[in-house]
């Protein structure tokens, strides 16, 4: 069965009847973009990454993933401003690449967030254990799961408000951490503490900037990808915003600040204050061991009473925020899959308040997987769940870049001008090519460490799939989509570039572009960037 403009028209008619609540405001989108994905990957996972690769590998790998994400989000911003439809990037893969690949990306994204939710709930429970509270982790998982349920009772507005205030807390905490870290590195710490004299970059010399050589460098990529997962949610949220053409471009530009200030700069200070040989960074599963958080360790070593507990509270709210984002992202994508016939029709139901209840309930139900960590075999099960979610985001990001490349090709094929696109990716189609190339390089680097892991030798089958499980899962979804719908790679003339476009105020856009054209080159560049 081929993919024709008529089939996309039917899909768009379904979108017109879609009753998702369009109540997300500009401030919500901005905070989702700048702080929405800051969670366990940055605060906790960076500890295992630091121990494997050293401070230099930590910075380089996060910077490379940051460059990739910069281009991915701009490509997504251009597509989402043009087509703010339910399902976001999954719909773009269906429209511009291959419906079977869109099926794979949609279900891969649902699976990713369904697994991330119990992982984040477990991290939240272990975060409380930092204070040595004599209460089972299972009790805390229940408490936090109920909190997420209550937030989702208020639908997308509840998600938007929670993300706004939680992101504010995360960003303020990171700024406070960086200010205190700067004072400590310069020797302004307490007189009886570790940083009572000029500290500088001594840890880059002893024990060294790199650890485990090239393998250590390659092994950090999966943690960096995990830390940036969720950045694409700003495009998914566009379908439920008041005016995506007006609010989305500004939100996309905030990604620059998050990458430079709240990832690169914060991790620079972490590498200056915590040695990669610190035994406290190591553990059986560093990604879900709060004692491995280098932010908490740096705060404790600073010698300021209560600073480590403050950072631990921030981590607690951060992982709950990512858990809530998982419910949002997974449920909206599952609803879009059902609307297009790629999931049971019951998941297409949206109540009068604009909440996709069946989809939300299913994703929340996956939170109960957090309890498996309480059993003797729980950590083994959880290792496999973590393997499933670790690389999933990379396939999503590569799909976004390829969708943008093929959209631009179809746009030119139909004789359309770039002036008819309301928001342009900063580096155009070349930025998407760079993003796609970096995705492929990271997948190759992760394959290298999956076959030849740290410590030498060749990995066994179990070790390999724990590192690379996402690839066979995505291929399986792709094959399932092909067998179900019998669709193939779309030709340029088959791509639908008109359905689903929301009306925009072209007079205001042309006036803004005219004003920007009168500015000097340096001011235009800064305007595009910031």
Tab-separated table of C-alpha atoms in Angstrom, residues 64-527:
chain	number	residue	atom	x	y	z
A	64	UNK	CA	29.628	16.906	20.399
A	65	UNK	CA	26.158	15.775	21.461
A	66	UNK	CA	25.358	19.449	22.115
A	67	UNK	CA	26.328	20.429	18.551
A	68	UNK	CA	24.177	17.573	17.295
A	69	UNK	CA	21.217	18.665	19.420
A	70	UNK	CA	21.604	22.297	18.364
A	71	UNK	CA	21.019	21.300	14.741
A	72	UNK	CA	18.358	18.713	15.590
A	73	UNK	CA	16.251	21.200	17.545
A	74	UNK	CA	16.508	23.871	14.842
A	75	UNK	CA	15.426	21.340	12.210
A	76	UNK	CA	12.556	20.266	14.461
A	77	UNK	CA	11.644	23.901	15.079
A	78	UNK	CA	11.317	24.590	11.359
A	79	UNK	CA	9.121	21.524	10.850
A	80	UNK	CA	7.008	22.104	13.976
A	81	UNK	CA	6.380	25.777	13.140
A	82	UNK	CA	5.187	24.663	9.703
A	83	UNK	CA	3.272	21.534	10.818
A	84	UNK	CA	2.330	21.748	14.537
A	85	UNK	CA	0.464	18.428	14.396
A	86	UNK	CA	-0.121	15.773	17.032
A	87	UNK	CA	2.766	13.319	17.166
A	88	UNK	CA	5.464	15.808	16.191
A	89	UNK	CA	8.605	14.256	14.718
A	90	UNK	CA	7.003	10.804	14.344
A	91	UNK	CA	4.494	12.350	11.931
A	92	UNK	CA	7.312	14.016	10.003
A	93	UNK	CA	9.095	10.673	9.534
A	94	UNK	CA	5.845	9.192	8.221
A	95	UNK	CA	5.331	12.096	5.845
A	96	UNK	CA	8.837	12.700	4.515
A	97	UNK	CA	10.761	9.409	4.892
A	98	UNK	CA	8.724	6.211	5.010
A	99	UNK	CA	5.486	5.361	6.852
A	100	UNK	CA	7.097	2.123	8.081
A	101	UNK	CA	10.001	4.111	9.506
A	102	UNK	CA	7.507	6.527	11.057
A	103	UNK	CA	5.813	3.550	12.686
A	104	UNK	CA	9.186	2.422	14.063
A	105	UNK	CA	10.067	5.891	15.351
A	106	UNK	CA	6.663	6.344	16.996
A	107	UNK	CA	6.736	3.024	18.839
A	108	UNK	CA	10.434	3.436	19.654
A	109	UNK	CA	9.656	6.780	21.279
A	110	UNK	CA	6.728	5.351	23.239
A	111	UNK	CA	8.940	2.483	24.448
A	112	UNK	CA	11.741	4.896	25.351
A	113	UNK	CA	9.563	7.007	27.638
A	114	UNK	CA	7.697	4.010	29.049
A	115	UNK	CA	11.078	2.675	30.232
A	116	UNK	CA	12.481	6.034	31.357
A	117	UNK	CA	9.523	6.572	33.728
A	118	UNK	CA	10.285	3.626	36.094
A	119	UNK	CA	14.005	4.385	35.817
A	120	UNK	CA	13.474	7.971	36.982
A	121	UNK	CA	11.099	6.839	39.749
A	122	UNK	CA	13.792	4.491	41.051
A	123	UNK	CA	16.407	7.260	40.920
A	124	UNK	CA	14.013	9.482	42.896
A	125	UNK	CA	13.590	6.765	45.533
A	126	UNK	CA	17.344	6.280	45.833
A	127	UNK	CA	17.809	10.047	46.035
A	128	UNK	CA	15.874	10.065	49.294
A	129	UNK	CA	18.135	7.255	50.548
A	130	UNK	CA	20.997	9.774	50.515
A	131	UNK	CA	19.630	11.074	53.821
A	132	UNK	CA	19.617	7.493	55.201
A	133	UNK	CA	15.869	7.515	55.757
A	134	UNK	CA	14.772	4.129	57.115
A	135	UNK	CA	11.916	3.678	54.636
A	136	UNK	CA	11.828	1.230	51.738
A	137	UNK	CA	12.600	2.610	48.273
A	138	UNK	CA	9.320	1.012	47.158
A	139	UNK	CA	7.380	3.404	49.404
A	140	UNK	CA	9.055	6.406	47.814
A	141	UNK	CA	8.434	5.044	44.312
A	142	UNK	CA	4.722	4.850	45.221
A	143	UNK	CA	4.693	8.407	46.586
A	144	UNK	CA	6.364	9.839	43.491
A	145	UNK	CA	4.176	7.828	41.118
A	146	UNK	CA	1.070	9.222	42.839
A	147	UNK	CA	2.512	12.734	42.483
A	148	UNK	CA	2.941	12.222	38.731
A	149	UNK	CA	-0.625	10.929	38.471
A	150	UNK	CA	-1.945	14.034	40.254
A	151	UNK	CA	-0.001	16.338	37.925
A	152	UNK	CA	-1.459	14.589	34.882
A	153	UNK	CA	-4.999	15.037	36.183
A	154	UNK	CA	-4.601	18.661	35.075
A	155	UNK	CA	-3.615	17.618	31.552
A	156	UNK	CA	-1.171	19.587	29.435
A	157	UNK	CA	-1.531	22.722	31.599
A	158	UNK	CA	-0.441	20.704	34.636
A	159	UNK	CA	2.555	19.431	32.671
A	160	UNK	CA	3.407	22.938	31.463
A	161	UNK	CA	3.206	24.528	34.929
A	162	UNK	CA	5.176	21.700	36.552
A	163	UNK	CA	7.884	21.957	33.898
A	164	UNK	CA	7.991	25.760	34.193
A	165	UNK	CA	8.565	25.857	37.950
A	166	UNK	CA	10.752	22.748	38.122
A	167	UNK	CA	12.936	24.057	35.284
A	168	UNK	CA	13.248	27.371	37.125
A	169	UNK	CA	14.453	25.480	40.209
A	170	UNK	CA	16.946	23.399	38.191
A	171	UNK	CA	18.386	26.388	36.362
A	172	UNK	CA	18.699	28.515	39.504
A	173	UNK	CA	20.359	25.615	41.335
A	174	UNK	CA	22.894	25.079	38.544
A	175	UNK	CA	23.728	28.806	38.523
A	176	UNK	CA	24.218	28.723	42.314
A	177	UNK	CA	26.369	25.592	41.971
A	178	UNK	CA	28.572	27.216	39.309
A	179	UNK	CA	29.058	30.397	41.358
A	180	UNK	CA	30.063	28.424	44.467
A	181	UNK	CA	32.228	26.092	42.362
A	182	UNK	CA	34.052	29.080	40.829
A	183	UNK	CA	34.772	30.477	44.297
A	184	UNK	CA	36.048	27.075	45.467
A	185	UNK	CA	38.271	26.500	42.421
A	186	UNK	CA	39.825	29.924	43.008
A	187	UNK	CA	40.563	28.976	46.619
A	188	UNK	CA	37.729	30.767	48.381
A	189	UNK	CA	36.323	27.750	50.214
A	190	UNK	CA	36.092	27.326	54.020
A	191	UNK	CA	39.464	27.518	55.805
A	192	UNK	CA	39.183	23.948	57.086
A	193	UNK	CA	38.016	22.499	53.766
A	194	UNK	CA	39.477	21.046	50.590
A	195	UNK	CA	39.293	24.299	48.637
A	196	UNK	CA	40.894	26.719	51.119
A	197	UNK	CA	43.707	27.457	48.637
A	198	UNK	CA	43.900	27.983	44.895
A	199	UNK	CA	42.726	24.738	43.321
A	200	UNK	CA	42.725	25.464	39.593
A	201	UNK	CA	42.891	22.657	37.046
A	202	UNK	CA	45.191	20.361	39.034
A	203	UNK	CA	42.893	17.362	38.518
A	204	UNK	CA	43.454	17.633	34.756
A	205	UNK	CA	47.138	16.883	35.441
A	206	UNK	CA	46.765	14.421	38.286
A	207	UNK	CA	45.018	11.968	37.868
A	208	UNK	CA	44.707	13.333	34.313
A	209	UNK	CA	42.302	14.740	31.732
A	210	UNK	CA	41.498	11.420	30.056
A	211	UNK	CA	40.772	7.949	31.389
A	212	UNK	CA	40.820	4.607	29.535
A	213	UNK	CA	42.091	6.194	26.307
A	214	UNK	CA	39.960	6.186	23.175
A	215	UNK	CA	37.577	3.567	24.569
A	216	UNK	CA	36.910	5.813	27.546
A	217	UNK	CA	36.155	8.684	25.178
A	218	UNK	CA	33.712	6.559	23.138
A	219	UNK	CA	32.013	5.113	26.228
A	220	UNK	CA	30.829	8.537	27.421
A	221	UNK	CA	28.639	9.163	24.361
A	222	UNK	CA	25.738	6.984	25.529
A	223	UNK	CA	25.560	8.866	28.847
A	224	UNK	CA	25.649	12.210	27.031
A	225	UNK	CA	22.840	11.058	24.728
A	226	UNK	CA	20.826	9.907	27.756
A	227	UNK	CA	21.377	13.331	29.376
A	228	UNK	CA	20.031	15.211	26.329
A	229	UNK	CA	17.012	12.908	25.846
A	230	UNK	CA	13.809	14.934	26.034
A	231	UNK	CA	15.188	17.999	24.250
A	232	UNK	CA	12.859	17.200	21.342
A	233	UNK	CA	9.777	17.536	23.586
A	234	UNK	CA	9.546	21.222	22.703
A	235	UNK	CA	8.549	20.192	19.164
A	236	UNK	CA	6.027	17.691	20.465
A	237	UNK	CA	4.505	20.356	22.709
A	238	UNK	CA	4.002	22.686	19.727
A	239	UNK	CA	0.753	20.890	18.870
A	240	UNK	CA	-0.665	22.009	22.236
A	241	UNK	CA	0.603	25.589	22.287
A	242	UNK	CA	-1.476	28.702	21.702
A	243	UNK	CA	0.598	30.054	18.798
A	244	UNK	CA	3.530	27.803	17.792
A	245	UNK	CA	4.741	30.083	14.992
A	246	UNK	CA	5.192	32.897	17.504
A	247	UNK	CA	6.419	31.006	20.569
A	248	UNK	CA	8.340	28.036	19.150
A	249	UNK	CA	11.265	29.895	17.474
A	250	UNK	CA	12.161	31.669	20.721
A	251	UNK	CA	11.973	28.394	22.638
A	252	UNK	CA	14.227	26.643	20.115
A	253	UNK	CA	16.854	29.360	20.477
A	254	UNK	CA	17.008	28.756	24.240
A	255	UNK	CA	18.701	25.413	23.539
A	256	UNK	CA	21.960	27.310	22.903
A	257	UNK	CA	21.936	28.586	26.476
A	258	UNK	CA	21.152	25.163	27.935
A	259	UNK	CA	23.956	23.486	26.013
A	260	UNK	CA	26.621	26.078	26.825
A	261	UNK	CA	25.702	27.182	30.347
A	262	UNK	CA	23.818	24.351	31.941
A	263	UNK	CA	25.737	21.410	30.483
A	264	UNK	CA	29.201	22.402	29.304
A	265	UNK	CA	30.016	25.018	31.950
A	266	UNK	CA	28.525	23.025	34.836
A	267	UNK	CA	30.411	19.874	33.816
A	268	UNK	CA	33.615	21.914	33.506
A	269	UNK	CA	33.396	22.747	37.196
A	270	UNK	CA	32.514	19.143	38.057
A	271	UNK	CA	35.695	17.973	36.273
A	272	UNK	CA	37.738	20.577	38.151
A	273	UNK	CA	36.428	19.582	41.599
A	274	UNK	CA	35.930	15.794	41.470
A	275	UNK	CA	38.765	13.445	40.369
A	276	UNK	CA	37.718	10.736	37.935
A	277	UNK	CA	39.440	8.183	40.192
A	278	UNK	CA	37.177	9.015	43.161
A	279	UNK	CA	35.799	5.721	44.496
A	280	UNK	CA	32.499	7.406	45.293
A	281	UNK	CA	31.829	7.733	41.567
A	282	UNK	CA	31.916	3.997	41.037
A	283	UNK	CA	29.169	1.444	41.574
A	284	UNK	CA	27.406	-1.547	40.114
A	285	UNK	CA	25.019	0.719	38.222
A	286	UNK	CA	26.155	4.353	38.362
A	287	UNK	CA	23.173	5.686	36.391
A	288	UNK	CA	20.816	4.737	39.210
A	289	UNK	CA	23.102	5.285	42.203
A	290	UNK	CA	22.610	8.774	43.631
A	291	UNK	CA	25.880	8.520	45.568
A	292	UNK	CA	27.578	8.620	42.162
A	293	UNK	CA	26.337	12.159	41.466
A	294	UNK	CA	29.426	14.324	41.015
A	295	UNK	CA	27.328	17.409	41.758
A	296	UNK	CA	26.522	16.116	45.253
A	297	UNK	CA	30.136	15.031	45.788
A	298	UNK	CA	31.442	18.451	44.718
A	299	UNK	CA	28.913	20.131	47.002
A	300	UNK	CA	29.962	17.928	49.932
A	301	UNK	CA	33.668	18.512	49.301
A	302	UNK	CA	33.071	22.277	49.193
A	303	UNK	CA	32.595	22.100	52.961
A	304	UNK	CA	29.432	24.212	53.039
A	305	UNK	CA	26.905	22.818	55.495
A	306	UNK	CA	23.700	21.720	53.762
A	307	UNK	CA	24.928	22.434	50.217
A	308	UNK	CA	25.054	18.740	49.334
A	309	UNK	CA	21.507	18.234	50.642
A	310	UNK	CA	20.339	21.219	48.610
A	311	UNK	CA	21.795	19.722	45.432
A	312	UNK	CA	20.211	16.384	46.311
A	313	UNK	CA	16.790	18.051	46.601
A	314	UNK	CA	17.323	19.572	43.147
A	315	UNK	CA	18.181	16.129	41.769
A	316	UNK	CA	14.992	14.754	43.333
A	317	UNK	CA	12.803	17.353	41.617
A	318	UNK	CA	14.735	16.964	38.371
A	319	UNK	CA	14.205	13.228	38.047
A	320	UNK	CA	10.516	13.633	38.897
A	321	UNK	CA	10.293	16.261	36.162
A	322	UNK	CA	11.792	13.861	33.609
A	323	UNK	CA	9.377	11.143	34.767
A	324	UNK	CA	6.483	13.500	34.163
A	325	UNK	CA	7.919	14.410	30.752
A	326	UNK	CA	8.005	10.705	29.976
A	327	UNK	CA	4.272	10.431	30.616
A	328	UNK	CA	3.632	13.470	28.423
A	329	UNK	CA	5.876	12.462	25.517
A	330	UNK	CA	4.881	8.795	25.528
A	331	UNK	CA	1.138	9.415	25.791
A	332	UNK	CA	1.012	12.063	23.031
A	333	UNK	CA	3.010	9.905	20.641
A	334	UNK	CA	0.855	6.855	21.377
A	335	UNK	CA	-2.269	8.935	20.695
A	336	UNK	CA	-0.844	10.054	17.343
A	337	UNK	CA	-0.028	6.446	16.447
A	338	UNK	CA	-3.622	5.448	17.168
A	339	UNK	CA	-4.974	8.328	15.068
A	340	UNK	CA	-3.079	7.034	12.059
A	341	UNK	CA	-4.076	3.420	12.625
A	342	UNK	CA	-0.697	2.268	13.930
A	343	UNK	CA	-2.040	1.514	17.438
A	344	UNK	CA	-5.375	0.313	18.856
A	345	UNK	CA	-8.106	2.919	18.324
A	346	UNK	CA	-8.832	3.193	22.043
A	347	UNK	CA	-5.627	5.191	22.439
A	348	UNK	CA	-6.946	7.862	20.054
A	349	UNK	CA	-9.599	8.851	22.616
A	350	UNK	CA	-9.226	12.362	24.076
A	351	UNK	CA	-11.623	13.572	26.765
A	352	UNK	CA	-13.386	16.944	26.895
A	353	UNK	CA	-10.545	18.459	28.912
A	354	UNK	CA	-8.092	17.632	26.109
A	355	UNK	CA	-6.407	14.734	27.927
A	356	UNK	CA	-5.516	11.506	26.061
A	357	UNK	CA	-6.638	9.367	29.012
A	358	UNK	CA	-6.058	5.778	27.726
A	359	UNK	CA	-2.565	6.644	26.488
A	360	UNK	CA	-1.687	8.457	29.711
A	361	UNK	CA	-2.941	5.589	31.876
A	362	UNK	CA	-0.897	3.037	29.910
A	363	UNK	CA	2.371	4.998	30.186
A	364	UNK	CA	1.804	5.610	33.916
A	365	UNK	CA	1.200	1.876	34.369
A	366	UNK	CA	4.761	1.248	33.159
A	367	UNK	CA	5.929	3.170	36.213
A	368	UNK	CA	5.171	0.007	38.208
A	369	UNK	CA	8.246	-1.563	36.590
A	370	UNK	CA	10.213	0.491	39.111
A	371	UNK	CA	9.237	-2.068	41.749
A	372	UNK	CA	11.218	-4.841	40.002
A	373	UNK	CA	14.396	-3.225	41.324
A	374	UNK	CA	13.310	-4.294	44.824
A	375	UNK	CA	13.695	-8.017	44.054
A	376	UNK	CA	16.944	-9.977	44.010
A	377	UNK	CA	16.948	-10.124	40.209
A	378	UNK	CA	15.690	-6.568	39.885
A	379	UNK	CA	19.023	-4.913	39.039
A	380	UNK	CA	19.538	-7.370	36.156
A	381	UNK	CA	16.085	-6.596	34.775
A	382	UNK	CA	16.732	-2.911	35.194
A	383	UNK	CA	20.036	-3.144	33.303
A	384	UNK	CA	18.093	-4.413	30.291
A	385	UNK	CA	15.494	-1.660	30.621
A	386	UNK	CA	18.270	0.905	30.750
A	387	UNK	CA	19.865	-0.641	27.655
A	388	UNK	CA	16.573	-0.286	25.810
A	389	UNK	CA	16.326	3.443	26.544
A	390	UNK	CA	20.004	4.372	26.292
A	391	UNK	CA	20.358	4.729	22.508
A	392	UNK	CA	16.705	5.161	21.509
A	393	UNK	CA	16.974	8.942	21.441
A	394	UNK	CA	19.748	8.824	18.827
A	395	UNK	CA	17.454	7.167	16.290
A	396	UNK	CA	14.819	9.805	17.016
A	397	UNK	CA	17.279	12.666	16.453
A	398	UNK	CA	18.645	11.163	13.250
A	399	UNK	CA	15.100	10.745	11.984
A	400	UNK	CA	14.343	14.422	12.686
A	401	UNK	CA	17.398	15.550	10.691
A	402	UNK	CA	16.569	13.262	7.768
A	403	UNK	CA	12.920	14.415	7.794
A	404	UNK	CA	14.083	18.031	7.555
A	405	UNK	CA	16.473	17.243	4.694
A	406	UNK	CA	13.767	15.495	2.701
A	407	UNK	CA	11.178	18.191	3.516
A	408	UNK	CA	13.476	20.839	2.041
A	409	UNK	CA	13.941	18.661	-1.062
A	410	UNK	CA	10.178	18.256	-1.518
A	411	UNK	CA	9.656	21.975	-0.887
A	412	UNK	CA	12.103	22.885	-3.656
A	413	UNK	CA	10.693	20.179	-5.975
A	414	UNK	CA	7.263	21.827	-5.768
A	415	UNK	CA	8.716	25.228	-6.667
A	416	UNK	CA	8.221	26.786	-3.234
A	417	UNK	CA	10.415	29.569	-1.880
A	418	UNK	CA	12.211	29.502	1.455
A	419	UNK	CA	10.460	32.808	2.154
A	420	UNK	CA	7.236	30.789	2.519
A	421	UNK	CA	8.651	28.943	5.543
A	422	UNK	CA	7.767	30.867	8.734
A	423	UNK	CA	10.866	29.813	10.714
A	424	UNK	CA	14.211	28.735	9.255
A	425	UNK	CA	16.762	26.381	10.792
A	426	UNK	CA	19.844	28.500	11.512
A	427	UNK	CA	22.222	26.503	9.282
A	428	UNK	CA	19.537	25.233	6.920
A	429	UNK	CA	19.801	21.792	5.420
A	430	UNK	CA	23.565	21.703	6.073
A	431	UNK	CA	22.916	21.811	9.792
A	432	UNK	CA	20.692	18.751	9.474
A	433	UNK	CA	23.397	16.928	7.512
A	434	UNK	CA	25.870	17.720	10.301
A	435	UNK	CA	23.389	16.499	12.913
A	436	UNK	CA	22.731	13.279	10.981
A	437	UNK	CA	26.465	12.636	10.506
A	438	UNK	CA	27.144	13.107	14.215
A	439	UNK	CA	24.333	10.676	15.074
A	440	UNK	CA	25.957	8.050	12.842
A	441	UNK	CA	29.408	8.673	14.358
A	442	UNK	CA	28.058	8.303	17.907
A	443	UNK	CA	26.307	5.041	16.964
A	444	UNK	CA	29.592	3.758	15.511
A	445	UNK	CA	31.489	4.781	18.660
A	446	UNK	CA	28.944	3.014	20.855
A	447	UNK	CA	29.119	-0.096	18.656
A	448	UNK	CA	32.903	-0.086	19.115
A	449	UNK	CA	32.625	-0.072	22.920
A	450	UNK	CA	29.800	-2.636	22.800
A	451	UNK	CA	32.047	-5.112	20.972
A	452	UNK	CA	35.326	-4.185	22.708
A	453	UNK	CA	34.328	-2.872	26.166
A	454	UNK	CA	36.485	-1.154	28.769
A	455	UNK	CA	38.843	-3.575	30.460
A	456	UNK	CA	39.908	-5.358	27.275
A	457	UNK	CA	38.734	-8.452	25.457
A	458	UNK	CA	35.677	-9.006	23.302
A	459	UNK	CA	32.219	-8.616	24.807
A	460	UNK	CA	29.870	-11.589	25.077
A	461	UNK	CA	26.383	-11.552	23.550
A	462	UNK	CA	24.701	-10.401	26.767
A	463	UNK	CA	27.164	-7.556	27.252
A	464	UNK	CA	26.810	-6.463	23.628
A	465	UNK	CA	23.016	-6.294	23.693
A	466	UNK	CA	23.041	-4.484	27.029
A	467	UNK	CA	24.987	-1.767	25.215
A	468	UNK	CA	23.235	-1.909	21.839
A	469	UNK	CA	19.735	-3.267	22.473
A	470	UNK	CA	18.029	-0.243	20.912
A	471	UNK	CA	19.205	-1.138	17.376
A	472	UNK	CA	17.484	-4.551	17.064
A	473	UNK	CA	14.391	-3.087	18.754
A	474	UNK	CA	14.144	-0.271	16.168
A	475	UNK	CA	14.747	-2.719	13.314
A	476	UNK	CA	12.022	-4.963	14.737
A	477	UNK	CA	9.555	-2.063	14.835
A	478	UNK	CA	10.498	-1.110	11.266
A	479	UNK	CA	9.902	-4.662	10.005
A	480	UNK	CA	6.589	-4.809	11.885
A	481	UNK	CA	5.485	-1.525	10.305
A	482	UNK	CA	6.407	-2.746	6.841
A	483	UNK	CA	4.568	-6.060	7.259
A	484	UNK	CA	1.517	-4.229	8.590
A	485	UNK	CA	1.228	-1.354	6.105
A	486	UNK	CA	3.369	-2.571	3.189
A	487	UNK	CA	4.792	0.904	2.561
A	488	UNK	CA	8.197	1.835	1.166
A	489	UNK	CA	10.613	4.736	0.921
A	490	UNK	CA	8.742	7.822	-0.282
A	491	UNK	CA	9.694	9.461	-3.554
A	492	UNK	CA	9.987	13.237	-3.625
A	493	UNK	CA	6.762	13.686	-5.610
A	494	UNK	CA	4.827	11.572	-3.065
A	495	UNK	CA	5.557	13.819	-0.096
A	496	UNK	CA	2.669	15.978	1.106
A	497	UNK	CA	3.901	19.464	2.004
A	498	UNK	CA	0.546	21.216	2.432
A	499	UNK	CA	-1.709	19.235	4.781
A	500	UNK	CA	-1.617	20.132	8.448
A	501	UNK	CA	-0.183	23.642	8.055
A	502	UNK	CA	-1.565	26.076	10.618
A	503	UNK	CA	-2.536	29.597	9.498
A	504	UNK	CA	0.122	32.210	10.243
A	505	UNK	CA	0.190	36.002	10.283
A	506	UNK	CA	2.362	36.559	7.222
A	507	UNK	CA	2.050	40.344	7.439
A	508	UNK	CA	3.715	40.337	10.873
A	509	UNK	CA	6.372	37.842	9.730
A	510	UNK	CA	7.262	39.916	6.645
A	511	UNK	CA	7.426	43.068	8.754
A	512	UNK	CA	9.798	41.366	11.213
A	513	UNK	CA	11.996	40.031	8.395
A	514	UNK	CA	12.131	43.464	6.797
A	515	UNK	CA	13.226	45.003	10.074
A	516	UNK	CA	15.887	42.315	10.597
A	517	UNK	CA	17.192	42.807	7.038
A	518	UNK	CA	18.038	46.421	7.891
A	519	UNK	CA	20.316	45.327	10.759
A	520	UNK	CA	24.086	44.751	10.369
A	521	UNK	CA	25.239	41.156	9.800
A	522	UNK	CA	26.510	40.639	13.369
A	523	UNK	CA	23.175	41.710	14.860
A	524	UNK	CA	21.200	39.475	12.481
A	525	UNK	CA	23.353	36.489	13.434
A	526	UNK	CA	22.900	37.125	17.169
A	527	UNK	CA	19.161	37.504	16.642
